[in-house]
Amino acid sequence: MKQIPIAELIPGMVTAEDILTYDSRIIVPKGVVLTENIISRLEGYSIYYVHIHENLVEELNQPMICPPPANFDDAAEGSSKSNKERIKNSHQFALFQQAFNRCAEHYQGSLTNALYRNETFPANELIKETLQILHPVNGDISVFDMLLNMHNIDDSVYMHCIDVALISNVLSRWLHFSEADQKMATACGLFHDIGKFMLPSGVLRKPGKLTSEEFEIVKTHTIEGFHLLNKYRNIPEPVKNTAIMHHEKCDGSGYPYGLKGDDIDKFSKIVTIADIFDAMTSERVYRAAMCPFSVIKYFEDDGIHKYEMKYIMTFLENVANSYLNHTVTLSNGMEGNVIFINHDNFSRPVIRTPDNEIINLQEQYYNSIMQLSTQKNVSIETII
């Protein structure tokens, strides 16, 4: 048996010990042959080392379906704590929340001093502090679980920027960017919306739908952000580019310039995905937060051609995989565990209910469309 880092795992290796979550649920059992999909799942759970059998490599032709977690029956019988409650009560989450709030407070103070007192903007210090938030995540709880439990209606632009920085960092790792580029992606996410602080507060904080005139004002935050960052010599070009390009789309449908494909900075393409995901999974005064699977469906429906293909497909697959073994509620009122991700429809995984009924949301969806089944179309409503 040998302990090796995730980065060195290859399909065909065999697990020598059960791989567990923070609350002792099995993610991957002992004796399982690793596939690319399983390895991606482990990255989503922020697990960085795995015990494998030395000199034992096998072929696996069938996709893995997760077994029920060890405590699934207990949960079905009315466990006193939901997955969210267990995360919020964990030491790991407490450290994450503390570091996150400290960074947001520092970000706000630094920007205020830079804008109104002409003090130096400590960009490098803020980037370093943001990266340190990830340290408590080097356990069994994924960044996406952490952020899902952090979101609330009072989230500020500062908090959104930090969210996007963390998600951009994770996506850049999934894309196997160099450490330098991972740091750059983090910086681009951290300062992508800095232009919003130049907008009228009444428009920025309006608790409802914007008028067309107000939306045009909001769209100027891209240009305002570029000009603001351009005042500082210590801000790299990709960070400035992302401030102005993070609402551009690869098909030319974005703003402010309608750029296409290779004309858009690669880091901006990453931040665009992270920005949309975080905004839609966050609660607002005028709407509830969307379930991550609903946001995945949004990307699928919106058209993946609007995004860098490799980036969006990598993101959707890994985000969906990060919620494997999570308990969810369905639109028909049922609950179950996500046990398998359908690779041609990430938003419609396979669910196992407490009474061991298997519901393939993808198959059920197609049957509903073709009217081959009288069963009402079912989708994931919430992650609990």
PDB file of C-alpha atoms in Angstrom, residues 151-375:
ATOM      1  CA  HIS A 151     -24.232  32.233   1.019  1.00  0.00           C
ATOM      2  CA  ASN A 152     -26.857  34.507   2.524  1.00  0.00           C
ATOM      3  CA  ILE A 153     -29.017  37.410   1.444  1.00  0.00           C
ATOM      4  CA  ASP A 154     -26.557  39.989   2.811  1.00  0.00           C
ATOM      5  CA  ASP A 155     -23.602  38.866   0.689  1.00  0.00           C
ATOM      6  CA  SER A 156     -21.668  41.905  -0.528  1.00  0.00           C
ATOM      7  CA  VAL A 157     -19.821  42.517  -3.777  1.00  0.00           C
ATOM      8  CA  TYR A 158     -16.624  41.887  -1.809  1.00  0.00           C
ATOM      9  CA  MET A 159     -17.835  38.430  -0.820  1.00  0.00           C
ATOM     10  CA  HIS A 160     -18.946  37.684  -4.375  1.00  0.00           C
ATOM     11  CA  CYS A 161     -15.478  38.612  -5.650  1.00  0.00           C
ATOM     12  CA  ILE A 162     -13.853  36.261  -3.148  1.00  0.00           C
ATOM     13  CA  ASP A 163     -16.283  33.476  -4.103  1.00  0.00           C
ATOM     14  CA  VAL A 164     -15.403  33.929  -7.770  1.00  0.00           C
ATOM     15  CA  ALA A 165     -11.692  33.978  -6.958  1.00  0.00           C
ATOM     16  CA  LEU A 166     -11.948  30.642  -5.124  1.00  0.00           C
ATOM     17  CA  ILE A 167     -14.065  29.007  -7.845  1.00  0.00           C
ATOM     18  CA  SER A 168     -11.669  30.301 -10.531  1.00  0.00           C
ATOM     19  CA  ASN A 169      -8.777  28.789  -8.599  1.00  0.00           C
ATOM     20  CA  VAL A 170     -10.504  25.406  -8.418  1.00  0.00           C
ATOM     21  CA  LEU A 171     -11.394  25.466 -12.123  1.00  0.00           C
ATOM     22  CA  SER A 172      -7.826  26.362 -13.089  1.00  0.00           C
ATOM     23  CA  ARG A 173      -6.621  23.350 -11.069  1.00  0.00           C
ATOM     24  CA  TRP A 174      -9.158  21.099 -12.789  1.00  0.00           C
ATOM     25  CA  LEU A 175      -7.740  22.386 -16.090  1.00  0.00           C
ATOM     26  CA  HIS A 176      -4.200  21.530 -14.888  1.00  0.00           C
ATOM     27  CA  PHE A 177      -2.955  25.103 -15.127  1.00  0.00           C
ATOM     28  CA  SER A 178       0.492  25.830 -13.722  1.00  0.00           C
ATOM     29  CA  GLU A 179       0.714  27.147 -10.147  1.00  0.00           C
ATOM     30  CA  ALA A 180       1.503  30.600 -11.508  1.00  0.00           C
ATOM     31  CA  ASP A 181      -1.601  30.533 -13.714  1.00  0.00           C
ATOM     32  CA  GLN A 182      -3.730  29.221 -10.836  1.00  0.00           C
ATOM     33  CA  LYS A 183      -2.660  32.253  -8.834  1.00  0.00           C
ATOM     34  CA  MET A 184      -3.413  34.509 -11.813  1.00  0.00           C
ATOM     35  CA  ALA A 185      -6.900  33.007 -12.202  1.00  0.00           C
ATOM     36  CA  THR A 186      -7.488  33.684  -8.503  1.00  0.00           C
ATOM     37  CA  ALA A 187      -6.381  37.309  -8.886  1.00  0.00           C
ATOM     38  CA  CYS A 188      -8.597  37.788 -11.944  1.00  0.00           C
ATOM     39  CA  GLY A 189     -11.601  36.483 -10.045  1.00  0.00           C
ATOM     40  CA  LEU A 190     -10.830  38.600  -6.986  1.00  0.00           C
ATOM     41  CA  PHE A 191     -10.851  41.891  -8.891  1.00  0.00           C
ATOM     42  CA  HIS A 192     -13.239  41.137 -11.774  1.00  0.00           C
ATOM     43  CA  ASP A 193     -16.129  43.211 -10.358  1.00  0.00           C
ATOM     44  CA  ILE A 194     -14.095  46.044  -8.871  1.00  0.00           C
ATOM     45  CA  GLY A 195     -15.752  48.489 -11.276  1.00  0.00           C
ATOM     46  CA  LYS A 196     -19.074  48.031  -9.435  1.00  0.00           C
ATOM     47  CA  PHE A 197     -17.731  50.183  -6.643  1.00  0.00           C
ATOM     48  CA  MET A 198     -17.755  53.108  -9.065  1.00  0.00           C
ATOM     49  CA  LEU A 199     -21.503  52.761  -9.739  1.00  0.00           C
ATOM     50  CA  PRO A 200     -24.319  54.676  -8.005  1.00  0.00           C
ATOM     51  CA  SER A 201     -25.210  52.775  -4.842  1.00  0.00           C
ATOM     52  CA  GLY A 202     -28.930  53.083  -5.546  1.00  0.00           C
ATOM     53  CA  VAL A 203     -28.556  51.105  -8.767  1.00  0.00           C
ATOM     54  CA  LEU A 204     -26.112  48.575  -7.379  1.00  0.00           C
ATOM     55  CA  ARG A 205     -28.263  47.780  -4.333  1.00  0.00           C
ATOM     56  CA  LYS A 206     -31.694  48.000  -5.907  1.00  0.00           C
ATOM     57  CA  PRO A 207     -33.814  45.158  -4.420  1.00  0.00           C
ATOM     58  CA  GLY A 208     -35.571  44.286  -7.644  1.00  0.00           C
ATOM     59  CA  LYS A 209     -35.360  44.044 -11.402  1.00  0.00           C
ATOM     60  CA  LEU A 210     -33.385  46.806 -13.089  1.00  0.00           C
ATOM     61  CA  THR A 211     -34.884  49.000 -15.771  1.00  0.00           C
ATOM     62  CA  SER A 212     -33.192  48.973 -19.183  1.00  0.00           C
ATOM     63  CA  GLU A 213     -31.575  52.318 -18.343  1.00  0.00           C
ATOM     64  CA  GLU A 214     -30.292  51.022 -15.003  1.00  0.00           C
ATOM     65  CA  PHE A 215     -28.922  47.887 -16.646  1.00  0.00           C
ATOM     66  CA  GLU A 216     -26.960  50.027 -19.108  1.00  0.00           C
ATOM     67  CA  ILE A 217     -25.414  51.795 -16.117  1.00  0.00           C
ATOM     68  CA  VAL A 218     -24.495  48.468 -14.497  1.00  0.00           C
ATOM     69  CA  LYS A 219     -22.853  47.287 -17.717  1.00  0.00           C
ATOM     70  CA  THR A 220     -20.361  50.161 -17.430  1.00  0.00           C
ATOM     71  CA  HIS A 221     -18.734  48.443 -14.442  1.00  0.00           C
ATOM     72  CA  THR A 222     -16.558  46.480 -16.887  1.00  0.00           C
ATOM     73  CA  ILE A 223     -14.977  49.611 -18.355  1.00  0.00           C
ATOM     74  CA  GLU A 224     -14.887  51.387 -14.991  1.00  0.00           C
ATOM     75  CA  GLY A 225     -13.074  48.401 -13.506  1.00  0.00           C
ATOM     76  CA  PHE A 226     -10.456  48.402 -16.234  1.00  0.00           C
ATOM     77  CA  HIS A 227      -9.760  52.119 -15.770  1.00  0.00           C
ATOM     78  CA  LEU A 228      -9.580  51.748 -11.993  1.00  0.00           C
ATOM     79  CA  LEU A 229      -7.105  48.862 -12.118  1.00  0.00           C
ATOM     80  CA  ASN A 230      -5.100  50.613 -14.818  1.00  0.00           C
ATOM     81  CA  LYS A 231      -4.099  53.231 -12.248  1.00  0.00           C
ATOM     82  CA  TYR A 232      -1.948  50.699 -10.422  1.00  0.00           C
ATOM     83  CA  ARG A 233       1.363  49.496 -11.836  1.00  0.00           C
ATOM     84  CA  ASN A 234       1.298  46.287  -9.780  1.00  0.00           C
ATOM     85  CA  ILE A 235      -1.849  44.955 -11.491  1.00  0.00           C
ATOM     86  CA  PRO A 236      -1.049  42.365 -14.247  1.00  0.00           C
ATOM     87  CA  GLU A 237      -2.618  42.751 -17.690  1.00  0.00           C
ATOM     88  CA  PRO A 238      -4.784  39.579 -17.412  1.00  0.00           C
ATOM     89  CA  VAL A 239      -6.432  41.035 -14.295  1.00  0.00           C
ATOM     90  CA  LYS A 240      -7.233  44.274 -16.114  1.00  0.00           C
ATOM     91  CA  ASN A 241      -8.443  42.336 -19.146  1.00  0.00           C
ATOM     92  CA  THR A 242     -10.750  40.217 -17.001  1.00  0.00           C
ATOM     93  CA  ALA A 243     -12.300  43.308 -15.417  1.00  0.00           C
ATOM     94  CA  ILE A 244     -13.400  44.487 -18.848  1.00  0.00           C
ATOM     95  CA  MET A 245     -14.004  41.087 -20.516  1.00  0.00           C
ATOM     96  CA  HIS A 246     -15.769  38.918 -17.924  1.00  0.00           C
ATOM     97  CA  HIS A 247     -19.179  39.487 -19.541  1.00  0.00           C
ATOM     98  CA  GLU A 248     -17.963  38.702 -23.056  1.00  0.00           C
ATOM     99  CA  LYS A 249     -19.065  35.378 -24.577  1.00  0.00           C
ATOM    100  CA  CYS A 250     -17.243  33.227 -27.116  1.00  0.00           C
ATOM    101  CA  ASP A 251     -20.094  33.563 -29.634  1.00  0.00           C
ATOM    102  CA  GLY A 252     -19.959  37.372 -29.517  1.00  0.00           C
ATOM    103  CA  SER A 253     -23.196  37.774 -27.542  1.00  0.00           C
ATOM    104  CA  GLY A 254     -21.568  39.430 -24.526  1.00  0.00           C
ATOM    105  CA  TYR A 255     -20.631  42.978 -23.599  1.00  0.00           C
ATOM    106  CA  PRO A 256     -19.173  45.613 -23.680  1.00  0.00           C
ATOM    107  CA  TYR A 257     -17.558  44.943 -27.082  1.00  0.00           C
ATOM    108  CA  GLY A 258     -19.088  41.683 -28.341  1.00  0.00           C
ATOM    109  CA  LEU A 259     -15.700  39.957 -28.503  1.00  0.00           C
ATOM    110  CA  LYS A 260     -15.448  36.373 -29.773  1.00  0.00           C
ATOM    111  CA  GLY A 261     -13.322  33.285 -29.155  1.00  0.00           C
ATOM    112  CA  ASP A 262      -9.591  33.929 -29.035  1.00  0.00           C
ATOM    113  CA  ASP A 263     -10.095  37.686 -28.632  1.00  0.00           C
ATOM    114  CA  ILE A 264     -11.140  37.012 -25.035  1.00  0.00           C
ATOM    115  CA  ASP A 265      -8.430  36.500 -22.406  1.00  0.00           C
ATOM    116  CA  LYS A 266      -8.259  32.887 -21.200  1.00  0.00           C
ATOM    117  CA  PHE A 267      -8.489  33.925 -17.563  1.00  0.00           C
ATOM    118  CA  SER A 268     -11.579  35.973 -18.315  1.00  0.00           C
ATOM    119  CA  LYS A 269     -13.209  32.860 -19.803  1.00  0.00           C
ATOM    120  CA  ILE A 270     -12.639  31.070 -16.499  1.00  0.00           C
ATOM    121  CA  VAL A 271     -13.955  33.969 -14.423  1.00  0.00           C
ATOM    122  CA  THR A 272     -17.068  34.261 -16.622  1.00  0.00           C
ATOM    123  CA  ILE A 273     -18.072  30.704 -15.704  1.00  0.00           C
ATOM    124  CA  ALA A 274     -17.244  31.173 -12.010  1.00  0.00           C
ATOM    125  CA  ASP A 275     -19.073  34.513 -11.919  1.00  0.00           C
ATOM    126  CA  ILE A 276     -22.309  33.114 -13.354  1.00  0.00           C
ATOM    127  CA  PHE A 277     -22.250  30.026 -11.140  1.00  0.00           C
ATOM    128  CA  ASP A 278     -21.704  32.009  -7.957  1.00  0.00           C
ATOM    129  CA  ALA A 279     -24.265  34.695  -8.808  1.00  0.00           C
ATOM    130  CA  MET A 280     -26.983  32.146  -9.556  1.00  0.00           C
ATOM    131  CA  THR A 281     -26.316  29.966  -6.483  1.00  0.00           C
ATOM    132  CA  SER A 282     -26.374  33.044  -4.203  1.00  0.00           C
ATOM    133  CA  GLU A 283     -29.493  34.392  -2.546  1.00  0.00           C
ATOM    134  CA  ARG A 284     -30.722  37.858  -3.472  1.00  0.00           C
ATOM    135  CA  VAL A 285     -33.398  40.165  -2.035  1.00  0.00           C
ATOM    136  CA  TYR A 286     -35.541  39.598  -5.121  1.00  0.00           C
ATOM    137  CA  ARG A 287     -35.015  35.835  -5.558  1.00  0.00           C
ATOM    138  CA  ALA A 288     -33.925  32.671  -3.787  1.00  0.00           C
ATOM    139  CA  ALA A 289     -30.614  30.977  -4.478  1.00  0.00           C
ATOM    140  CA  MET A 290     -30.715  28.397  -7.264  1.00  0.00           C
ATOM    141  CA  CYS A 291     -29.725  24.790  -6.682  1.00  0.00           C
ATOM    142  CA  PRO A 292     -26.310  24.010  -8.248  1.00  0.00           C
ATOM    143  CA  PHE A 293     -27.927  21.378 -10.487  1.00  0.00           C
ATOM    144  CA  SER A 294     -30.348  24.037 -11.746  1.00  0.00           C
ATOM    145  CA  VAL A 295     -27.376  26.246 -12.593  1.00  0.00           C
ATOM    146  CA  ILE A 296     -25.711  23.353 -14.410  1.00  0.00           C
ATOM    147  CA  LYS A 297     -28.940  23.006 -16.404  1.00  0.00           C
ATOM    148  CA  TYR A 298     -28.829  26.753 -17.129  1.00  0.00           C
ATOM    149  CA  PHE A 299     -25.379  26.382 -18.676  1.00  0.00           C
ATOM    150  CA  GLU A 300     -26.547  23.377 -20.706  1.00  0.00           C
ATOM    151  CA  ASP A 301     -29.648  25.224 -21.926  1.00  0.00           C
ATOM    152  CA  ASP A 302     -27.898  28.557 -22.501  1.00  0.00           C
ATOM    153  CA  GLY A 303     -25.573  26.911 -25.004  1.00  0.00           C
ATOM    154  CA  ILE A 304     -22.082  25.737 -24.184  1.00  0.00           C
ATOM    155  CA  HIS A 305     -20.877  27.358 -27.437  1.00  0.00           C
ATOM    156  CA  LYS A 306     -21.010  30.654 -25.537  1.00  0.00           C
ATOM    157  CA  TYR A 307     -18.115  29.474 -23.380  1.00  0.00           C
ATOM    158  CA  GLU A 308     -14.683  27.990 -23.982  1.00  0.00           C
ATOM    159  CA  MET A 309     -15.674  24.377 -24.646  1.00  0.00           C
ATOM    160  CA  LYS A 310     -12.919  22.700 -22.631  1.00  0.00           C
ATOM    161  CA  TYR A 311     -13.437  25.058 -19.710  1.00  0.00           C
ATOM    162  CA  ILE A 312     -17.217  24.725 -19.459  1.00  0.00           C
ATOM    163  CA  MET A 313     -17.297  20.944 -19.909  1.00  0.00           C
ATOM    164  CA  THR A 314     -14.551  20.474 -17.313  1.00  0.00           C
ATOM    165  CA  PHE A 315     -16.385  22.769 -14.929  1.00  0.00           C
ATOM    166  CA  LEU A 316     -19.818  21.181 -15.297  1.00  0.00           C
ATOM    167  CA  GLU A 317     -18.544  17.614 -14.955  1.00  0.00           C
ATOM    168  CA  ASN A 318     -16.444  18.331 -11.897  1.00  0.00           C
ATOM    169  CA  VAL A 319     -19.052  20.458 -10.156  1.00  0.00           C
ATOM    170  CA  ALA A 320     -21.657  17.745 -10.702  1.00  0.00           C
ATOM    171  CA  ASN A 321     -19.186  15.138  -9.422  1.00  0.00           C
ATOM    172  CA  SER A 322     -18.566  17.217  -6.285  1.00  0.00           C
ATOM    173  CA  TYR A 323     -22.171  16.574  -5.243  1.00  0.00           C
ATOM    174  CA  LEU A 324     -21.971  12.789  -5.559  1.00  0.00           C
ATOM    175  CA  ASN A 325     -23.257  11.087  -2.389  1.00  0.00           C
ATOM    176  CA  HIS A 326     -25.092  14.270  -1.393  1.00  0.00           C
ATOM    177  CA  THR A 327     -28.710  14.084  -0.299  1.00  0.00           C
ATOM    178  CA  VAL A 328     -31.098  16.050  -2.491  1.00  0.00           C
ATOM    179  CA  THR A 329     -34.812  16.809  -2.626  1.00  0.00           C
ATOM    180  CA  LEU A 330     -36.679  16.267  -5.876  1.00  0.00           C
ATOM    181  CA  SER A 331     -39.504  18.281  -7.411  1.00  0.00           C
ATOM    182  CA  ASN A 332     -41.932  15.461  -6.565  1.00  0.00           C
ATOM    183  CA  GLY A 333     -41.125  15.759  -2.848  1.00  0.00           C
ATOM    184  CA  MET A 334     -38.891  12.682  -2.648  1.00  0.00           C
ATOM    185  CA  GLU A 335     -35.372  12.625  -1.211  1.00  0.00           C
ATOM    186  CA  GLY A 336     -32.393  10.578  -2.261  1.00  0.00           C
ATOM    187  CA  ASN A 337     -28.648  10.385  -2.728  1.00  0.00           C
ATOM    188  CA  VAL A 338     -26.833  11.305  -5.937  1.00  0.00           C
ATOM    189  CA  ILE A 339     -25.027   8.098  -6.920  1.00  0.00           C
ATOM    190  CA  PHE A 340     -24.035   8.584 -10.572  1.00  0.00           C
ATOM    191  CA  ILE A 341     -23.515  11.512 -12.954  1.00  0.00           C
ATOM    192  CA  ASN A 342     -24.798  11.176 -16.526  1.00  0.00           C
ATOM    193  CA  HIS A 343     -22.000  12.492 -18.722  1.00  0.00           C
ATOM    194  CA  ASP A 344     -24.245  13.713 -21.521  1.00  0.00           C
ATOM    195  CA  ASN A 345     -26.613  15.466 -19.105  1.00  0.00           C
ATOM    196  CA  PHE A 346     -24.797  16.588 -15.967  1.00  0.00           C
ATOM    197  CA  SER A 347     -27.887  18.242 -14.458  1.00  0.00           C
ATOM    198  CA  ARG A 348     -29.827  14.952 -14.407  1.00  0.00           C
ATOM    199  CA  PRO A 349     -27.943  12.360 -12.358  1.00  0.00           C
ATOM    200  CA  VAL A 350     -29.043   8.993 -10.993  1.00  0.00           C
ATOM    201  CA  ILE A 351     -30.665   9.109  -7.545  1.00  0.00           C
ATOM    202  CA  ARG A 352     -31.035   6.366  -4.937  1.00  0.00           C
ATOM    203  CA  THR A 353     -33.942   6.861  -2.511  1.00  0.00           C
ATOM    204  CA  PRO A 354     -33.882   5.648   1.129  1.00  0.00           C
ATOM    205  CA  ASP A 355     -35.900   2.581   0.113  1.00  0.00           C
ATOM    206  CA  ASN A 356     -33.246   1.805  -2.568  1.00  0.00           C
ATOM    207  CA  GLU A 357     -35.370   2.870  -5.544  1.00  0.00           C
ATOM    208  CA  ILE A 358     -33.111   3.994  -8.408  1.00  0.00           C
ATOM    209  CA  ILE A 359     -34.311   7.074 -10.324  1.00  0.00           C
ATOM    210  CA  ASN A 360     -32.410   7.981 -13.477  1.00  0.00           C
ATOM    211  CA  LEU A 361     -33.434  11.613 -14.019  1.00  0.00           C
ATOM    212  CA  GLN A 362     -31.995  11.645 -17.528  1.00  0.00           C
ATOM    213  CA  GLU A 363     -33.892   8.559 -18.674  1.00  0.00           C
ATOM    214  CA  GLN A 364     -37.065   9.756 -16.965  1.00  0.00           C
ATOM    215  CA  TYR A 365     -36.706  13.166 -18.655  1.00  0.00           C
ATOM    216  CA  TYR A 366     -36.389  11.648 -22.132  1.00  0.00           C
ATOM    217  CA  ASN A 367     -39.371   9.385 -21.480  1.00  0.00           C
ATOM    218  CA  SER A 368     -41.394  12.404 -20.422  1.00  0.00           C
ATOM    219  CA  ILE A 369     -40.518  14.323 -23.589  1.00  0.00           C
ATOM    220  CA  MET A 370     -41.387  11.380 -25.828  1.00  0.00           C
ATOM    221  CA  GLN A 371     -44.605  10.782 -23.837  1.00  0.00           C
ATOM    222  CA  LEU A 372     -43.605   7.182 -23.328  1.00  0.00           C
ATOM    223  CA  SER A 373     -44.249   7.563 -19.637  1.00  0.00           C
ATOM    224  CA  THR A 374     -47.052   9.131 -17.635  1.00  0.00           C
ATOM    225  CA  GLN A 375     -44.588   9.950 -14.861  1.00  0.00           C
TER     226      GLN A 375
END
